[in-house]
Short mmCIF file of C-alpha atoms in Angstrom, two decimals:
data_model
loop_
_atom_site.label_atom_id
_atom_site.label_comp_id
_atom_site.label_asym_id
_atom_site.label_seq_id
_atom_site.Cartn_x
_atom_site.Cartn_y
_atom_site.Cartn_z
CA MET A 1 72.79 -45.63 20.74
CA ARG A 2 74.49 -43.65 23.77
CA TYR A 3 71.80 -42.73 26.47
CA ALA A 4 72.29 -40.47 29.34
CA LEU A 5 70.94 -41.48 32.98
CA LEU A 6 70.29 -38.39 35.86
CA ILE A 7 70.13 -40.66 39.03
CA SER A 8 69.84 -39.93 42.82
CA TYR A 9 71.56 -42.44 45.79
CA ASP A 10 71.41 -42.63 49.37
CA GLY A 11 75.21 -42.83 49.88
CA THR A 12 74.67 -44.77 53.77
CA ASN A 13 75.05 -47.97 52.48
CA TYR A 14 77.05 -48.44 49.64
CA GLY A 15 81.13 -48.73 49.10
CA GLY A 16 80.66 -45.35 46.79
CA TRP A 17 80.04 -44.71 43.22
CA GLN A 18 83.02 -47.33 41.26
CA ILE A 19 82.82 -51.14 41.13
CA GLN A 20 84.86 -52.90 43.96
CA LYS A 21 85.85 -56.63 45.22
CA ASN A 22 83.84 -56.63 49.57
CA SER A 23 81.84 -54.21 49.42
CA ILE A 24 78.08 -53.08 47.00
CA THR A 25 78.26 -50.02 44.89
CA VAL A 26 76.38 -47.66 43.18
CA GLN A 27 77.39 -48.71 40.05
CA GLN A 28 77.21 -52.31 40.54
CA LYS A 29 73.37 -52.17 41.29
CA LEU A 30 72.94 -49.79 38.52
CA THR A 31 74.84 -52.31 36.63
CA GLU A 32 72.73 -54.67 37.33
CA ALA A 33 69.41 -53.09 37.33
CA LEU A 34 70.90 -52.02 33.55
CA THR A 35 71.31 -55.76 32.69
CA LEU A 36 68.16 -57.20 34.10
CA THR A 37 66.07 -54.16 31.95
CA LEU A 38 68.14 -53.86 28.67
CA GLY A 39 68.87 -58.26 28.70
CA LYS A 40 72.55 -57.71 28.42
CA PRO A 41 76.19 -56.84 29.63
CA VAL A 42 76.87 -53.05 30.16
CA THR A 43 78.58 -50.34 31.41
CA VAL A 44 78.27 -47.06 32.94
CA THR A 45 80.20 -44.33 33.10
CA ALA A 46 78.82 -41.67 36.13
CA SER A 47 80.40 -37.89 35.81
CA GLY A 48 82.86 -38.72 38.10
CA ARG A 49 83.44 -40.99 41.68
CA THR A 50 81.79 -40.88 45.00
CA ASP A 51 83.37 -41.86 47.45
CA SER A 52 82.25 -44.74 49.78
CA GLY A 53 79.23 -42.64 52.17
CA VAL A 54 78.53 -39.68 50.12
CA HIS A 55 75.00 -38.57 48.70
CA ALA A 56 74.44 -38.06 45.13
CA SER A 57 70.91 -35.68 44.36
CA ALA A 58 71.75 -35.32 40.68
CA GLN A 59 74.55 -37.79 39.57
CA VAL A 60 74.91 -38.32 35.72
CA CYS A 61 76.11 -41.36 33.58
CA HIS A 62 76.22 -42.93 30.68
CA PHE A 63 75.73 -45.76 28.72
CA ASP A 64 75.62 -47.53 25.40
CA ALA A 65 72.68 -50.06 24.06
CA ASP A 66 70.30 -50.84 21.75
CA THR A 67 67.47 -51.29 22.67
CA ALA A 68 63.86 -50.63 22.13
CA ILE A 69 62.93 -49.12 25.06
CA PRO A 70 61.44 -45.14 24.69
CA PRO A 71 63.82 -43.09 26.11
CA GLU A 72 62.11 -41.56 27.99
CA ARG A 73 60.43 -44.44 29.86
CA LEU A 74 63.83 -46.78 31.06
CA ALA A 75 63.81 -44.86 34.28
CA ASP A 76 61.21 -46.12 35.21
CA ALA A 77 62.04 -49.89 33.78
CA VAL A 78 64.83 -49.44 35.64
CA ASN A 79 64.44 -48.08 38.59
CA PHE A 80 61.73 -51.04 38.39
CA HIS A 81 65.22 -53.86 39.82
CA LEU A 82 66.76 -50.90 41.57
CA PRO A 83 66.96 -50.96 45.57
CA GLU A 84 65.27 -48.16 47.35
CA ASP A 85 68.45 -46.33 48.03
CA ILE A 86 69.41 -45.37 44.45
CA SER A 87 66.81 -43.56 41.42
CA VAL A 88 66.83 -42.66 38.27
CA LEU A 89 65.01 -38.97 38.07
CA LYS A 90 65.59 -39.15 34.04
CA SER A 91 66.37 -40.43 31.68
CA ALA A 92 67.22 -39.24 27.46
CA VAL A 93 68.95 -39.95 24.92
CA ALA A 94 72.10 -38.56 25.46
CA PRO A 95 73.53 -35.46 22.46
CA GLU A 96 76.14 -36.38 19.75
CA GLY A 97 79.57 -36.90 21.21
CA PHE A 98 78.17 -36.99 25.08
CA ASP A 99 80.70 -38.23 27.68
CA ALA A 100 79.46 -38.60 31.64
CA VAL A 101 83.20 -37.71 32.46
CA ALA A 102 85.27 -35.87 29.95
CA SER A 103 82.01 -33.39 28.72
CA ALA A 104 81.13 -32.57 32.17
CA LYS A 105 82.03 -27.89 32.69
CA LYS A 106 81.12 -28.10 36.11
CA LYS A 107 80.24 -29.55 39.49
CA THR A 108 77.88 -28.68 42.73
CA TYR A 109 78.74 -30.10 46.36
CA LEU A 110 76.32 -29.47 49.49
CA TYR A 111 78.48 -30.41 52.42
CA ARG A 112 75.79 -30.42 55.30
CA VAL A 113 77.14 -29.71 59.24
CA TYR A 114 74.90 -29.31 62.01
CA LEU A 115 75.64 -26.70 64.24
CA ALA A 116 73.99 -27.70 68.38
CA ARG A 117 75.21 -29.09 71.85
CA ARG A 118 73.67 -32.74 71.88
CA ARG A 119 73.72 -34.72 68.70
CA GLN A 120 70.49 -34.48 67.02
CA PRO A 121 68.98 -37.99 64.99
CA LEU A 122 67.14 -36.44 62.68
CA ARG A 123 69.79 -34.92 60.72
CA ASP A 124 72.57 -36.83 61.51
CA ARG A 125 72.38 -39.45 58.39
CA TYR A 126 72.94 -35.86 56.00
CA ALA A 127 75.52 -34.17 58.14
CA VAL A 128 77.64 -33.59 60.66
CA HIS A 129 77.40 -32.64 64.25
CA ILE A 130 79.88 -29.43 64.95
CA LYS A 131 80.09 -28.83 68.85
CA TYR A 132 82.51 -26.47 68.90
CA PRO A 133 81.59 -22.74 68.36
CA VAL A 134 81.79 -21.73 64.98
CA ASP A 135 81.48 -18.32 63.28
CA LEU A 136 79.07 -18.19 60.87
CA GLU A 137 80.53 -15.42 59.20
CA ARG A 138 84.07 -16.48 59.66
CA LEU A 139 82.69 -19.08 58.30
CA ALA A 140 81.55 -17.92 54.89
CA SER A 141 83.94 -15.28 54.08
CA SER A 142 87.14 -18.00 54.74
CA GLY A 143 84.71 -19.98 51.79
CA LYS A 144 85.58 -16.89 49.39
CA LEU A 145 89.46 -17.69 49.32
CA PHE A 146 89.25 -20.54 47.64
CA GLU A 147 86.67 -18.79 45.01
CA GLY A 148 89.21 -18.92 41.48
CA GLU A 149 91.80 -20.94 39.94
CA HIS A 150 94.33 -22.75 42.72
CA ASP A 151 96.72 -24.92 43.41
CA PHE A 152 94.63 -27.07 45.70
CA LYS A 153 97.50 -29.84 46.82
CA ALA A 154 97.11 -29.47 49.47
CA TYR A 155 93.52 -30.29 49.53
CA CYS A 156 94.29 -33.44 48.24
CA ALA A 157 94.12 -37.19 50.35
CA SER A 158 97.35 -38.38 49.14
CA GLY A 159 98.96 -40.94 46.99
CA SER A 160 95.92 -39.98 44.98
CA GLN A 161 97.14 -40.11 40.84
CA VAL A 162 95.89 -36.99 39.10
CA LYS A 163 98.04 -35.25 35.94
CA THR A 164 97.39 -31.78 38.02
CA THR A 165 95.94 -30.83 40.87
CA VAL A 166 95.26 -27.04 40.22
CA ARG A 167 91.46 -26.29 39.67
CA THR A 168 89.32 -24.10 39.34
CA VAL A 169 86.70 -23.06 42.14
CA TYR A 170 83.46 -20.95 41.06
CA SER A 171 81.62 -20.34 43.80
CA VAL A 172 81.55 -21.20 47.72
CA GLU A 173 78.27 -20.70 48.99
CA THR A 174 77.57 -20.53 52.82
CA ASN A 175 73.99 -20.92 54.31
CA TRP A 176 72.86 -21.24 57.44
CA VAL A 177 69.24 -21.60 59.15
CA GLU A 178 68.38 -21.47 63.01
CA THR A 179 66.33 -24.17 64.05
CA PRO A 180 64.67 -24.37 67.85
CA PHE A 181 67.81 -26.75 68.92
CA TYR A 182 70.58 -26.07 66.03
CA THR A 183 71.71 -24.50 63.38
CA ASP A 184 71.81 -26.17 59.90
CA VAL A 185 75.12 -25.42 57.94
CA GLY A 186 75.05 -26.41 53.82
CA ILE A 187 78.72 -25.02 52.14
CA ARG A 188 78.10 -24.93 48.29
CA VAL A 189 80.80 -25.41 46.36
CA THR A 190 80.66 -25.01 41.94
CA GLY A 191 84.33 -26.06 40.01
CA ASN A 192 84.81 -26.90 37.16
CA GLY A 193 85.76 -30.29 38.79
CA PHE A 194 87.57 -31.73 42.45
CA LEU A 195 90.35 -33.59 43.67
CA TYR A 196 89.90 -36.54 45.90
CA ASN A 197 88.69 -35.88 49.31
CA MET A 198 88.78 -31.65 48.09
CA VAL A 199 85.68 -30.39 49.63
CA ARG A 200 85.20 -32.58 52.34
CA THR A 201 88.82 -31.01 53.32
CA LEU A 202 87.81 -28.19 52.24
CA ALA A 203 84.49 -27.69 54.51
CA GLY A 204 87.03 -29.11 57.40
CA THR A 205 89.61 -25.93 56.64
CA MET A 206 86.50 -23.78 56.48
CA LEU A 207 85.15 -24.92 60.08
CA TYR A 208 88.64 -24.87 61.05
CA CYS A 209 88.94 -20.86 60.07
CA SER A 210 84.89 -20.19 61.87
CA ALA A 211 86.05 -21.91 65.03
CA GLY A 212 89.45 -20.38 65.24
CA ARG A 213 92.11 -23.40 64.54
CA LEU A 214 93.21 -22.13 61.17
CA THR A 215 93.02 -18.25 60.08
CA GLU A 216 92.74 -16.99 56.85
CA GLU A 217 96.06 -16.54 56.21
CA ASP A 218 96.80 -20.40 56.24
CA ILE A 219 94.11 -20.87 54.12
CA ILE A 220 96.00 -18.27 51.74
CA ARG A 221 99.32 -20.44 52.36
CA SER A 222 98.01 -23.54 51.44
CA LEU A 223 97.08 -22.71 48.77
CA LYS A 224 100.34 -20.58 47.19
CA ASP A 225 102.91 -23.12 48.87
CA ARG A 226 100.98 -26.21 48.94
CA ASP A 227 101.15 -26.25 52.55
CA ARG A 228 99.00 -29.72 53.74
CA ASN A 229 99.30 -28.12 57.38
CA ALA A 230 98.14 -25.49 57.65
CA VAL A 231 94.30 -27.40 56.20
CA GLY A 232 91.89 -28.89 58.50
CA LYS A 233 90.19 -31.81 58.99
CA THR A 234 88.99 -34.31 55.60
CA MET A 235 84.94 -33.82 56.99
CA PRO A 236 82.96 -37.18 57.20
CA ALA A 237 81.32 -39.11 53.83
CA ASN A 238 77.66 -39.02 54.83
CA GLY A 239 77.42 -34.68 54.56
CA LEU A 240 78.52 -34.50 51.25
CA THR A 241 76.01 -34.79 48.75
CA LEU A 242 76.52 -33.80 45.13
CA GLU A 243 74.66 -31.70 43.88
CA ARG A 244 74.43 -31.12 40.04
CA VAL A 245 76.61 -31.69 37.24
CA ASP A 246 76.92 -29.32 34.62
CA TYR A 247 76.70 -29.69 31.77
CA GLY A 248 76.51 -26.70 29.18
CA ILE A 249 73.10 -27.62 27.62
CA ASP A 250 69.94 -29.43 29.04
CA ILE A 251 70.49 -32.97 28.96
CA PHE A 252 67.10 -34.02 30.29
CA ASN A 253 64.97 -31.24 29.46
CA MET B 1 62.18 -36.19 92.90
CA ARG B 2 60.79 -35.76 89.36
CA TYR B 3 63.20 -34.73 85.96
CA ALA B 4 61.92 -33.80 82.69
CA LEU B 5 63.63 -34.96 78.97
CA LEU B 6 63.50 -33.47 75.93
CA ILE B 7 64.13 -36.04 73.25
CA SER B 8 64.73 -36.79 69.79
CA TYR B 9 64.98 -39.84 67.90
CA ASP B 10 64.69 -40.91 64.21
CA GLY B 11 61.91 -43.75 65.06
CA THR B 12 62.75 -45.74 61.98
CA ASN B 13 64.52 -48.82 63.24
CA TYR B 14 62.31 -48.88 66.60
CA GLY B 15 58.40 -49.98 66.93
CA GLY B 16 57.15 -46.73 68.57
CA TRP B 17 57.28 -44.84 72.06
CA GLN B 18 56.25 -47.47 73.97
CA ILE B 19 57.30 -50.81 76.31
CA GLN B 20 56.66 -53.98 73.79
CA LYS B 21 57.01 -57.91 73.03
CA ASN B 22 58.33 -58.43 69.77
CA SER B 23 59.79 -54.81 69.20
CA ILE B 24 62.67 -53.06 70.59
CA THR B 25 60.91 -49.83 71.92
CA VAL B 26 62.51 -45.44 72.95
CA GLN B 27 60.88 -46.04 75.95
CA GLN B 28 62.79 -49.31 76.18
CA LYS B 29 65.81 -48.08 74.79
CA LEU B 30 66.00 -44.39 77.36
CA THR B 31 64.96 -47.34 80.58
CA GLU B 32 67.91 -49.17 79.99
CA ALA B 33 69.91 -45.63 79.24
CA LEU B 34 68.32 -44.34 82.49
CA THR B 35 68.81 -47.22 84.42
CA LEU B 36 72.47 -47.65 84.09
CA THR B 37 72.88 -43.35 84.60
CA LEU B 38 71.42 -43.75 87.66
CA GLY B 39 72.46 -46.69 88.71
CA LYS B 40 68.77 -48.37 89.24
CA PRO B 41 65.33 -49.15 87.73
CA VAL B 42 63.77 -46.02 86.37
CA THR B 43 60.15 -45.94 84.53
CA VAL B 44 59.93 -43.36 82.30
CA THR B 45 56.95 -41.07 80.57
CA ALA B 46 56.74 -39.34 77.33
CA SER B 47 53.86 -37.05 76.98
CA GLY B 48 52.29 -39.91 74.37
CA ARG B 49 53.30 -42.81 72.69
CA THR B 50 54.68 -42.19 69.03
CA ASP B 51 53.09 -45.20 66.64
CA SER B 52 56.15 -47.86 64.78
CA GLY B 53 58.14 -45.84 61.94
CA VAL B 54 57.63 -42.32 63.82
CA HIS B 55 59.92 -39.69 64.61
CA ALA B 56 60.01 -36.94 67.19
CA SER B 57 62.58 -33.66 67.37
CA ALA B 58 60.99 -33.05 70.87
CA GLN B 59 59.32 -35.42 72.47
CA VAL B 60 58.87 -35.09 76.13
CA CYS B 61 59.27 -37.47 79.52
CA HIS B 62 59.80 -37.22 82.79
CA PHE B 63 61.17 -40.00 85.58
CA ASP B 64 61.14 -39.74 89.36
CA ALA B 65 64.97 -40.19 91.05
CA ASP B 66 67.23 -39.59 93.34
CA THR B 67 70.41 -38.18 92.13
CA ALA B 68 73.83 -36.20 92.75
CA ILE B 69 73.98 -36.46 89.57
CA PRO B 70 73.24 -32.28 88.55
CA PRO B 71 70.39 -31.70 86.56
CA GLU B 72 71.75 -30.41 83.77
CA ARG B 73 74.50 -32.58 82.86
CA LEU B 74 71.78 -35.43 83.13
CA ALA B 75 72.01 -35.25 79.40
CA ASP B 76 75.36 -36.19 78.09
CA ALA B 77 75.37 -38.99 81.15
CA VAL B 78 72.33 -40.38 79.85
CA ASN B 79 73.63 -39.91 76.33
CA PHE B 80 76.88 -41.72 76.74
CA HIS B 81 74.78 -45.27 76.97
CA LEU B 82 71.74 -44.54 74.54
CA PRO B 83 72.66 -45.22 70.53
CA GLU B 84 72.77 -42.79 67.92
CA ASP B 85 69.15 -42.75 66.73
CA ILE B 86 68.20 -41.25 70.27
CA SER B 87 69.46 -38.54 71.75
CA VAL B 88 68.64 -36.47 75.12
CA LEU B 89 68.93 -32.55 73.97
CA LYS B 90 67.86 -31.56 77.56
CA SER B 91 67.68 -32.15 81.15
CA ALA B 92 66.10 -29.73 83.57
CA VAL B 93 64.33 -30.72 87.29
CA ALA B 94 60.62 -30.81 85.98
CA PRO B 95 58.25 -27.46 87.66
CA GLU B 96 56.37 -28.77 90.41
CA GLY B 97 53.41 -30.86 89.76
CA PHE B 98 54.66 -31.78 86.45
CA ASP B 99 53.17 -34.55 84.38
CA ALA B 100 54.65 -35.21 81.28
CA VAL B 101 51.14 -36.68 79.85
CA ALA B 102 49.03 -34.79 82.13
CA SER B 103 50.16 -31.14 82.08
CA ALA B 104 50.54 -31.09 78.31
CA LYS B 105 48.40 -28.66 76.59
CA LYS B 106 49.36 -28.64 73.10
CA LYS B 107 50.99 -30.62 70.81
CA THR B 108 52.14 -29.91 67.33
CA TYR B 109 53.18 -33.20 64.06
CA LEU B 110 55.07 -32.38 61.13
CA TYR B 111 54.08 -34.95 58.05
CA ARG B 112 55.88 -34.96 55.15
CA VAL B 113 55.23 -35.15 51.72
CA TYR B 114 57.48 -34.42 48.11
CA LEU B 115 55.42 -34.78 45.14
CA ALA B 116 57.04 -36.32 42.49
CA ARG B 117 56.85 -37.74 39.58
CA ARG B 118 60.39 -40.72 40.98
CA ARG B 119 61.54 -41.65 43.91
CA GLN B 120 63.84 -39.62 45.63
CA PRO B 121 66.28 -42.01 48.32
CA LEU B 122 67.99 -38.36 50.02
CA ARG B 123 63.74 -37.38 50.74
CA ASP B 124 62.49 -41.06 51.49
CA ARG B 125 63.24 -41.55 55.33
CA TYR B 126 61.71 -38.81 56.20
CA ALA B 127 58.85 -37.58 53.46
CA VAL B 128 56.51 -39.81 51.44
CA HIS B 129 56.48 -39.89 47.73
CA ILE B 130 52.91 -39.20 46.74
CA LYS B 131 53.02 -39.32 42.85
CA TYR B 132 49.18 -38.08 42.26
CA PRO B 133 48.76 -34.80 41.13
CA VAL B 134 48.57 -32.40 43.75
CA ASP B 135 46.34 -28.80 43.79
CA LEU B 136 49.08 -26.96 46.54
CA GLU B 137 46.04 -24.46 47.62
CA ARG B 138 43.44 -27.33 47.64
CA LEU B 139 46.00 -28.83 50.01
CA ALA B 140 45.91 -25.75 52.11
CA SER B 141 42.25 -24.82 52.21
CA SER B 142 41.58 -28.23 52.97
CA GLY B 143 43.07 -28.57 56.14
CA LYS B 144 41.84 -25.25 58.03
CA LEU B 145 38.26 -27.50 57.70
CA PHE B 146 39.84 -29.65 60.21
CA GLU B 147 40.56 -26.76 63.08
CA GLY B 148 38.06 -25.94 66.07
CA GLU B 149 36.90 -28.20 68.86
CA HIS B 150 35.47 -31.15 66.66
CA ASP B 151 34.72 -34.83 66.91
CA PHE B 152 37.46 -36.80 64.77
CA LYS B 153 36.02 -40.10 65.14
CA ALA B 154 36.21 -41.07 61.32
CA TYR B 155 39.75 -39.81 61.98
CA CYS B 156 40.08 -42.43 64.83
CA ALA B 157 41.99 -45.53 63.68
CA SER B 158 39.38 -48.68 64.92
CA GLY B 159 40.05 -50.60 67.85
CA SER B 160 41.29 -47.37 69.93
CA GLN B 161 40.38 -46.57 73.32
CA VAL B 162 39.34 -43.46 74.50
CA LYS B 163 36.92 -41.79 76.52
CA THR B 164 36.23 -39.25 73.83
CA THR B 165 36.86 -38.79 70.46
CA VAL B 166 36.41 -35.16 70.90
CA ARG B 167 39.67 -32.80 69.95
CA THR B 168 40.63 -29.19 68.99
CA VAL B 169 42.51 -28.57 66.18
CA TYR B 170 44.01 -25.09 67.05
CA SER B 171 45.97 -24.87 63.35
CA VAL B 172 47.04 -26.85 60.05
CA GLU B 173 49.13 -24.97 58.23
CA THR B 174 50.88 -26.58 54.91
CA ASN B 175 54.33 -24.70 53.22
CA TRP B 176 56.27 -26.07 50.26
CA VAL B 177 59.24 -25.54 48.47
CA GLU B 178 59.79 -26.21 44.80
CA THR B 179 62.95 -27.58 44.22
CA PRO B 180 65.05 -28.62 40.78
CA PHE B 181 63.49 -32.35 41.22
CA TYR B 182 60.61 -32.76 43.25
CA THR B 183 58.40 -29.83 46.02
CA ASP B 184 58.55 -30.97 49.20
CA VAL B 185 55.11 -30.70 52.08
CA GLY B 186 54.95 -30.08 55.67
CA ILE B 187 51.31 -29.98 56.77
CA ARG B 188 51.95 -29.08 60.31
CA VAL B 189 49.36 -29.49 62.80
CA THR B 190 48.81 -28.18 65.90
CA GLY B 191 46.12 -29.63 68.68
CA ASN B 192 45.41 -30.34 72.95
CA GLY B 193 45.50 -33.63 71.85
CA PHE B 194 45.43 -36.75 69.36
CA LEU B 195 43.26 -39.63 69.09
CA TYR B 196 45.23 -43.17 67.69
CA ASN B 197 46.28 -42.33 64.16
CA MET B 198 44.51 -39.77 63.79
CA VAL B 199 46.91 -36.61 61.41
CA ARG B 200 48.38 -39.87 59.95
CA THR B 201 44.51 -39.97 58.41
CA LEU B 202 44.08 -36.35 58.09
CA ALA B 203 47.65 -35.90 56.73
CA GLY B 204 45.73 -38.37 53.76
CA THR B 205 42.13 -37.06 53.62
CA MET B 206 43.66 -33.84 52.90
CA LEU B 207 46.04 -34.96 49.54
CA TYR B 208 42.36 -37.34 48.64
CA CYS B 209 40.48 -33.68 48.43
CA SER B 210 44.02 -31.94 46.87
CA ALA B 211 43.69 -34.78 44.47
CA GLY B 212 40.45 -34.04 43.78
CA ARG B 213 39.45 -38.06 44.76
CA LEU B 214 38.19 -36.44 48.07
CA THR B 215 35.84 -32.98 47.95
CA GLU B 216 36.06 -30.18 50.89
CA GLU B 217 32.08 -31.29 51.88
CA ASP B 218 33.20 -35.27 52.62
CA ILE B 219 35.48 -33.44 55.20
CA ILE B 220 32.98 -31.82 55.60
CA ARG B 221 30.25 -34.43 56.31
CA SER B 222 33.58 -36.08 58.11
CA LEU B 223 32.74 -34.25 60.98
CA LYS B 224 29.63 -34.56 61.37
CA ASP B 225 28.17 -37.42 60.81
CA ARG B 226 31.68 -39.44 61.88
CA ASP B 227 31.57 -40.89 58.90
CA ARG B 228 34.81 -42.66 57.71
CA ASN B 229 34.20 -43.68 54.19
CA ALA B 230 34.70 -40.11 53.21
CA VAL B 231 37.87 -39.99 54.92
CA GLY B 232 41.14 -40.63 52.80
CA LYS B 233 43.96 -43.24 53.95
CA THR B 234 46.19 -43.50 56.96
CA MET B 235 49.39 -42.50 55.42
CA PRO B 236 53.26 -44.26 56.39
CA ALA B 237 54.63 -43.43 59.72
CA ASN B 238 57.60 -42.15 58.55
CA GLY B 239 56.39 -38.85 57.51
CA LEU B 240 55.65 -37.94 61.02
CA THR B 241 57.60 -36.18 63.78
CA LEU B 242 56.07 -35.00 66.98
CA GLU B 243 58.06 -31.65 67.37
CA ARG B 244 56.95 -29.54 69.68
CA VAL B 245 54.38 -30.55 73.36
CA ASP B 246 53.61 -27.36 74.95
CA TYR B 247 53.42 -26.75 78.41
CA GLY B 248 52.68 -23.51 78.51
CA ILE B 249 56.00 -22.65 80.74
CA ASP B 250 59.41 -23.15 79.49
CA ILE B 251 60.67 -26.26 81.31
CA PHE B 252 63.96 -26.43 80.21
CA ASN B 253 65.02 -22.65 79.38
#
């Protein structure tokens, strides 16, 4: 029987999703917890890897197992064995033919920054401090340039091996909230898939454009000529949260 | 010359504001940073203590010193010596006769909880997980019972030594935001001063009332008879943030 899990994690203390040497990962912790819960070794597959330090408010995974635990109660059973910074929010029997990677249709990531002259310790865990001036209208409009099907090679960390660097970005929504001491900014990107570091580089490019360090023409050129020199820096991991994986059906109803 | 500082801190890793043995405190870290900045020992006084684990988005302190550093640049100079979870947001010469404790007219605290069946790791640092059902309208209306001048003895941790347990609460505002997996709830309390553990016990009492474990009559009785048995439990420290200290004038303009 194949099961699906909806999980959330604070990525601060993990070397990302995927099991690896020399670093504790979310997949490792979840595998250990599932193995303790089910009493036998389990392989867990997530919709995609998240990098070291990246958070998830709703990551989806699947695993195959044979257990008498009712599907909806698996979440609590597994949580009992998980550390506090990882939580199973929902569990269910997966639909026929479901695969957490292959069945994913859309993903949404949120990149968060805050604009302030000085550090805000209560924001630093999940958002990145931006000290330079940012034109928020320009930030929002620069994001729109990424919408559609493009070759995002310029936004992909070098050395990554993928068949194609063409992806479709369905939307880039920018919103902001002024508070007495800083402005909170969220960049929410939905696409059919993302290359390694793509959202973080896209956010960095939007910020550079909003600060006048790059132009909208640079962004257009980066997509047309796949020119890495026309893009901004890759932003830090802690500002990024995987917010939603859309399978076109409600798995956890 | 007396200076005023506006500071923010994540209280997670501190034993509260006040210097003490056996635990690292915010006052200690700030004193060390100021001493390094000014080159001589300094005593820093905050508007009031915050307990172990409590956060501050805008605490106010004063200290006396003789320095050539321009007042508004003190903030950056001190931040250079502070750890990442403490930040000086603003610095200024204090107004004539200013005392961070005695001049304070009002304080505002925010208590945050989230309502969810299961743990939300991305909320746990600054909000407390409530698993039992909460009637949000009732939560909001129960808070209104605390507004006005009352003897809050029932809401004061035993053993604390204060001249009077009478305080004036100007407002208790409750707001909430529904998200796909949980409901964020904030209880914002403004008063002329607060007893030890008062806001955390007030929040716990409101939550018990909203869950049907206490009645509004219990709350009225707790204020009239100063009856500790009529109040809810003191909520955990990590949900509490000191949000504002009001001196009736803008110190940092």
